[in-house]
Amino acid sequence: MKLPGHDAIARQADEHLVTHRVILPRKVVERPIRQVAKRLAMALFVLAATAFIVWVDRDGYNDNAGDGVDFLDSLYYATVTLSTTGYGDITPVSDAARLTNIFVITPLRVLFLIILVGTTLEVLTERTREEWRLNRWRAALRDHTVVVGFGTKGRSAVQTVCASGLKKEQVVVVDPSSQAVDAATAEGYVGVVGDATRSDVLMRAEIHKARQIIIATQRDDTAVLVTLTARQLNRQAKIVVAVREEENAPLLKQSGADAVITSASAAGRLLGLSVLSPSAGMVMEDLIQQGSGLDIVERPVVKAEVGKGVRETDDLVVSVVRGHRVLGYDDPAVGKLQLTDRLITIVRVTPATRVAPHSRPLPQD
């Protein structure tokens, strides 16, 4: 595998430095500039309406300068009145003008202030609320799944783990593209914008508290760097990496990956199987598509199965996980099932099987 030198990697990181931030899913998305523009338009409308009302009743107002009240004077009076400045150079003198000020101008002044002050308060409140949500999210997040790269592979991986019962609140997506993170948050996942080869970016995803990490970057050399960084920050998490070239798989294993999937080779083998036997290809496609039809499920051995053979269980057992070994169902070393064994079985999906272990919901707003 050809990896760029350390100096070249450092230069690339500096050139592609992205301001990283955590983005929580939003139920209602509206651009801040649009909110401000709407409030400004409302304030201008109130100002224009006030100026028009004063101009219509201009004969009831007195200008200390001695001139009559024209439209410019009306606009000036509306501005200083709504802003509560009140210089007093133009004042209502007739009863009608004073009644208009009491019942019309004063409510418009209050409305004008509500629009302007309310916009500021809303911005401050939104920032405070976002900061509170972020702190609450960090405090409650445990045993979650971090997905590095939200392209085709990353998106499919997230959909697969969520189909098995993992809550969307337990998934954090890390990607240098803000568009990809926006797409992730639109689907209900938490997103972090930034370069995953940087430890501070992964720390924002709370990777040190993650239970499993999925790395689905576009480049194999990037996957190696991310794997090294992730393993350094979290020694216990299960790390699964997707690479393009099969020759890079051993290097990923040395970097700390628990499992390496060669996407190009896996797709090629599925294509070859489908050519040789379209039915077998359909079965394999069904097995790797979680949440429908047949699924491959790993589960612990229950007490009633201890001491029995593989064929004596109710499920269709494919393999037995014993310690760090994966034994085939026909391996003589399997013998009798033990309480510490785990079974890899093929089951038909039911609501009871769609439960992800070690997942717990986060508190909602």
Coordinates of N, CA and C in Angstrom, one line a residue, residues 119-241:
T119 N -36.7 39.4 18.4 CA -35.7 38.8 17.5 C -34.4 38.6 18.2
T120 N -33.9 39.6 19.0 CA -32.7 39.4 19.7 C -32.8 38.3 20.8
L121 N -33.9 38.4 21.5 CA -34.1 37.4 22.6 C -34.2 36.0 22.0
E122 N -34.9 35.9 20.8 CA -35.0 34.5 20.2 C -33.6 34.0 19.8
V123 N -32.8 34.8 19.2 CA -31.5 34.4 18.9 C -30.7 33.9 20.1
L124 N -30.7 34.7 21.2 CA -30.0 34.4 22.4 C -30.6 33.1 23.0
T125 N -31.9 33.0 23.0 CA -32.5 31.8 23.5 C -32.2 30.6 22.7
E126 N -32.2 30.7 21.4 CA -31.8 29.6 20.6 C -30.4 29.1 20.8
R127 N -29.5 30.1 20.9 CA -28.1 29.7 21.2 C -28.0 29.0 22.6
T128 N -28.7 29.6 23.6 CA -28.6 28.9 24.9 C -29.2 27.5 24.9
R129 N -30.3 27.4 24.2 CA -31.0 26.1 24.1 C -30.1 25.1 23.4
E130 N -29.4 25.5 22.3 CA -28.6 24.6 21.5 C -27.4 24.2 22.4
E131 N -26.8 25.1 23.2 CA -25.7 24.8 24.1 C -26.2 23.8 25.2
W132 N -27.4 24.1 25.7 CA -27.9 23.2 26.7 C -28.2 21.8 26.1
R133 N -28.7 21.7 24.9 CA -29.0 20.4 24.3 C -27.7 19.7 24.0
L134 N -26.6 20.4 23.6 CA -25.4 19.8 23.3 C -24.7 19.2 24.6
N135 N -24.8 20.0 25.7 CA -24.2 19.5 27.0 C -25.0 18.3 27.5
R136 N -26.3 18.4 27.3 CA -27.1 17.3 27.8 C -26.9 16.0 26.9
W137 N -26.7 16.2 25.6 CA -26.3 15.1 24.8 C -25.0 14.5 25.1
R138 N -24.0 15.3 25.4 CA -22.7 14.8 25.8 C -22.8 14.0 27.1
A139 N -23.5 14.5 28.0 CA -23.6 13.8 29.3 C -24.3 12.5 29.3
A140 N -25.3 12.4 28.4 CA -26.1 11.2 28.3 C -25.6 10.1 27.3
L141 N -24.7 10.5 26.4 CA -24.2 9.6 25.4 C -23.3 8.5 26.0
R142 N -23.7 7.3 25.7 CA -22.8 6.1 26.2 C -23.1 5.0 25.2
D143 N -22.0 4.2 24.9 CA -22.1 3.0 24.1 C -22.8 3.2 22.8
H144 N -22.4 4.3 22.2 CA -23.0 4.7 20.9 C -22.1 4.2 19.7
T145 N -22.6 4.5 18.5 CA -21.9 4.0 17.3 C -21.4 5.3 16.6
V146 N -20.1 5.3 16.2 CA -19.6 6.4 15.5 C -19.3 5.9 14.0
V147 N -19.9 6.7 13.1 CA -19.7 6.4 11.7 C -18.9 7.4 11.0
V148 N -17.7 7.1 10.5 CA -16.8 8.0 9.8 C -17.0 7.9 8.3
G149 N -17.6 8.9 7.7 CA -17.9 8.9 6.3 C -19.4 8.6 6.1
F150 N -20.1 9.5 5.5 CA -21.5 9.3 5.2 C -21.8 9.2 3.7
G151 N -21.0 8.5 3.0 CA -21.2 8.2 1.6 C -22.1 7.0 1.5
T152 N -22.0 6.4 0.3 CA -22.9 5.2 0.1 C -22.6 4.1 1.1
K153 N -21.3 3.8 1.4 CA -21.0 2.7 2.3 C -21.4 3.1 3.7
G154 N -21.1 4.3 4.2 CA -21.5 4.7 5.5 C -23.0 4.8 5.7
R155 N -23.7 5.3 4.7 CA -25.2 5.4 4.9 C -25.8 4.0 4.9
S156 N -25.3 3.1 4.1 CA -25.8 1.7 4.1 C -25.5 1.0 5.5
A157 N -24.3 1.3 6.0 CA -24.0 0.7 7.3 C -24.8 1.2 8.4
V158 N -25.1 2.5 8.4 CA -26.0 3.1 9.4 C -27.4 2.5 9.3
Q159 N -27.9 2.4 8.1 CA -29.2 1.8 7.9 C -29.3 0.4 8.4
T160 N -28.2 -0.4 8.2 CA -28.2 -1.8 8.6 C -28.2 -1.9 10.1
V161 N -27.4 -1.1 10.8 CA -27.4 -1.2 12.3 C -28.7 -0.7 12.9
C162 N -29.3 0.3 12.3 CA -30.5 0.8 12.8 C -31.7 -0.1 12.5
A163 N -31.6 -0.9 11.4 CA -32.6 -1.9 11.2 C -32.6 -3.0 12.2
S164 N -31.5 -3.2 12.9 CA -31.5 -4.3 13.9 C -32.0 -3.8 15.3
G165 N -32.4 -2.5 15.3 CA -32.9 -1.9 16.6 C -32.2 -0.8 17.2
L166 N -31.0 -0.4 16.7 CA -30.2 0.6 17.3 C -31.0 2.0 17.1
K167 N -31.1 2.8 18.1 CA -31.8 4.0 18.0 C -30.9 5.1 17.3
K168 N -31.6 5.9 16.5 CA -30.9 6.9 15.8 C -30.1 7.9 16.7
E169 N -30.6 8.1 17.9 CA -29.9 9.0 18.8 C -28.6 8.4 19.3
Q170 N -28.3 7.1 19.0 CA -27.1 6.4 19.4 C -26.1 6.4 18.2
V171 N -26.3 7.2 17.2 CA -25.4 7.2 16.0 C -24.9 8.6 15.9
V172 N -23.6 8.7 15.7 CA -22.9 10.0 15.5 C -22.1 9.8 14.2
V173 N -22.4 10.7 13.2 CA -21.8 10.7 11.9 C -20.7 11.8 11.9
V174 N -19.5 11.4 11.4 CA -18.4 12.3 11.2 C -18.0 12.4 9.8
D175 N -18.0 13.6 9.2 CA -17.7 13.7 7.8 C -17.1 15.1 7.6
P176 N -16.1 15.3 6.7 CA -15.6 16.6 6.4 C -16.5 17.5 5.6
S177 N -17.5 16.9 4.9 CA -18.5 17.6 4.1 C -19.7 18.1 4.9
S178 N -19.9 19.4 4.9 CA -21.1 19.9 5.6 C -22.4 19.4 4.9
Q179 N -22.4 19.2 3.6 CA -23.6 18.6 2.9 C -23.9 17.2 3.4
A180 N -22.9 16.4 3.6 CA -23.1 15.0 4.1 C -23.6 15.0 5.5
V181 N -23.1 15.9 6.3 CA -23.6 16.0 7.7 C -25.0 16.5 7.8
D182 N -25.3 17.5 6.9 CA -26.7 18.0 6.8 C -27.6 16.9 6.4
A183 N -27.2 16.0 5.5 CA -28.1 14.9 5.1 C -28.2 13.9 6.3
A184 N -27.2 13.7 7.1 CA -27.3 12.8 8.2 C -28.2 13.4 9.3
T185 N -28.1 14.7 9.6 CA -28.9 15.2 10.6 C -30.4 15.3 10.2
A186 N -30.6 15.4 8.8 CA -32.0 15.4 8.3 C -32.6 14.1 8.5
E187 N -31.8 13.0 8.6 CA -32.3 11.6 8.8 C -32.4 11.3 10.3
G188 N -32.0 12.2 11.2 CA -32.2 12.0 12.6 C -30.9 11.7 13.4
Y189 N -29.7 11.7 12.7 CA -28.5 11.3 13.3 C -27.8 12.6 13.8
V190 N -26.9 12.5 14.8 CA -26.1 13.6 15.2 C -24.9 13.6 14.3
G191 N -24.5 14.8 13.9 CA -23.4 15.0 12.9 C -22.3 15.8 13.4
V192 N -21.0 15.5 13.1 CA -19.9 16.3 13.4 C -19.1 16.6 12.1
V193 N -19.0 17.9 11.8 CA -18.3 18.3 10.6 C -16.8 18.4 10.9
G194 N -15.9 17.7 10.2 CA -14.5 17.8 10.5 C -13.7 16.6 9.9
D195 N -12.4 16.8 9.9 CA -11.5 15.7 9.4 C -11.3 14.7 10.5
A196 N -11.8 13.4 10.2 CA -11.7 12.4 11.3 C -10.3 11.9 11.6
T197 N -9.3 12.3 10.8 CA -7.9 11.9 11.1 C -7.4 12.8 12.3
R198 N -8.1 13.8 12.7 CA -7.7 14.7 13.8 C -8.4 14.2 15.1
S199 N -7.6 14.0 16.1 CA -8.2 13.5 17.4 C -9.2 14.4 18.0
D200 N -9.1 15.7 17.8 CA -10.0 16.7 18.5 C -11.4 16.5 17.8
V201 N -11.4 16.2 16.5 CA -12.7 16.0 15.8 C -13.4 14.8 16.4
L202 N -12.6 13.7 16.5 CA -13.2 12.4 17.0 C -13.6 12.6 18.5
M203 N -12.9 13.4 19.2 CA -13.3 13.6 20.6 C -14.7 14.3 20.7
R204 N -15.0 15.2 19.7 CA -16.3 15.9 19.7 C -17.4 14.9 19.4
A205 N -17.1 13.8 18.8 CA -18.0 12.7 18.6 C -18.1 11.8 19.8
E206 N -17.4 12.1 20.9 CA -17.4 11.3 22.1 C -16.9 9.9 21.8
I207 N -15.9 9.8 20.9 CA -15.5 8.4 20.5 C -14.9 7.6 21.6
H208 N -14.4 8.3 22.7 CA -13.8 7.5 23.8 C -14.9 6.8 24.6
K209 N -16.2 7.1 24.3 CA -17.3 6.4 25.0 C -18.1 5.5 24.1
A210 N -17.6 5.4 22.8 CA -18.3 4.6 21.8 C -18.1 3.1 22.0
R211 N -19.1 2.4 21.7 CA -19.0 0.9 21.7 C -18.5 0.3 20.4
Q212 N -18.9 0.9 19.3 CA -18.5 0.5 18.0 C -18.2 1.6 17.0
I213 N -17.3 1.4 16.2 CA -16.9 2.5 15.2 C -16.9 1.9 13.8
I214 N -17.5 2.6 12.9 CA -17.6 2.2 11.5 C -16.8 3.2 10.7
I215 N -15.8 2.8 10.0 CA -15.0 3.7 9.2 C -15.2 3.4 7.7
A216 N -15.8 4.3 7.0 CA -16.2 4.1 5.6 C -15.7 5.3 4.8
T217 N -14.4 5.6 4.8 CA -13.9 6.8 4.1 C -13.7 6.4 2.6
Q218 N -13.5 7.5 1.8 CA -13.3 7.3 0.4 C -12.0 6.7 0.0
R219 N -10.9 7.0 0.8 CA -9.6 6.6 0.5 C -9.1 5.6 1.6
D220 N -8.3 4.6 1.1 CA -7.7 3.6 2.0 C -6.7 4.2 3.0
D221 N -5.9 5.2 2.5 CA -4.9 5.8 3.4 C -5.5 6.6 4.5
T222 N -6.6 7.2 4.1 CA -7.4 8.0 5.1 C -8.0 7.0 6.2
A223 N -8.5 5.9 5.7 CA -9.0 4.8 6.6 C -8.0 4.4 7.6
V224 N -6.7 4.2 7.2 CA -5.6 3.8 8.1 C -5.4 4.8 9.1
L225 N -5.3 6.1 8.7 CA -5.1 7.2 9.7 C -6.2 7.3 10.7
V226 N -7.4 7.2 10.2 CA -8.6 7.3 11.1 C -8.6 6.1 12.1
T227 N -8.3 4.9 11.6 CA -8.2 3.7 12.5 C -7.2 3.9 13.6
L228 N -6.0 4.3 13.2 CA -5.0 4.5 14.2 C -5.4 5.5 15.3
T229 N -6.0 6.6 14.8 CA -6.4 7.7 15.8 C -7.6 7.1 16.7
A230 N -8.5 6.4 16.0 CA -9.7 5.9 16.8 C -9.2 4.9 17.8
R231 N -8.3 4.0 17.4 CA -7.8 3.0 18.4 C -7.0 3.6 19.5
Q232 N -6.3 4.7 19.2 CA -5.6 5.3 20.3 C -6.5 6.0 21.3
L233 N -7.7 6.5 20.9 CA -8.6 7.2 21.7 C -9.5 6.2 22.5
N234 N -9.7 5.0 21.9 CA -10.7 4.1 22.5 C -10.1 2.6 22.3
R235 N -9.6 2.0 23.3 CA -9.0 0.7 23.3 C -10.0 -0.4 23.2
Q236 N -11.2 -0.2 23.7 CA -12.2 -1.2 23.9 C -13.2 -1.3 22.7
A237 N -13.4 -0.3 22.0 CA -14.4 -0.2 21.0 C -14.1 -1.2 19.8
K238 N -15.2 -1.7 19.3 CA -15.1 -2.6 18.1 C -15.0 -1.7 16.8
I239 N -13.9 -1.8 16.1 CA -13.7 -1.0 14.9 C -13.9 -1.9 13.6
V240 N -14.7 -1.5 12.8 CA -15.0 -2.1 11.5 C -14.6 -1.1 10.4
V241 N -13.8 -1.5 9.4 CA -13.3 -0.6 8.4 C -13.6 -1.2 7.0

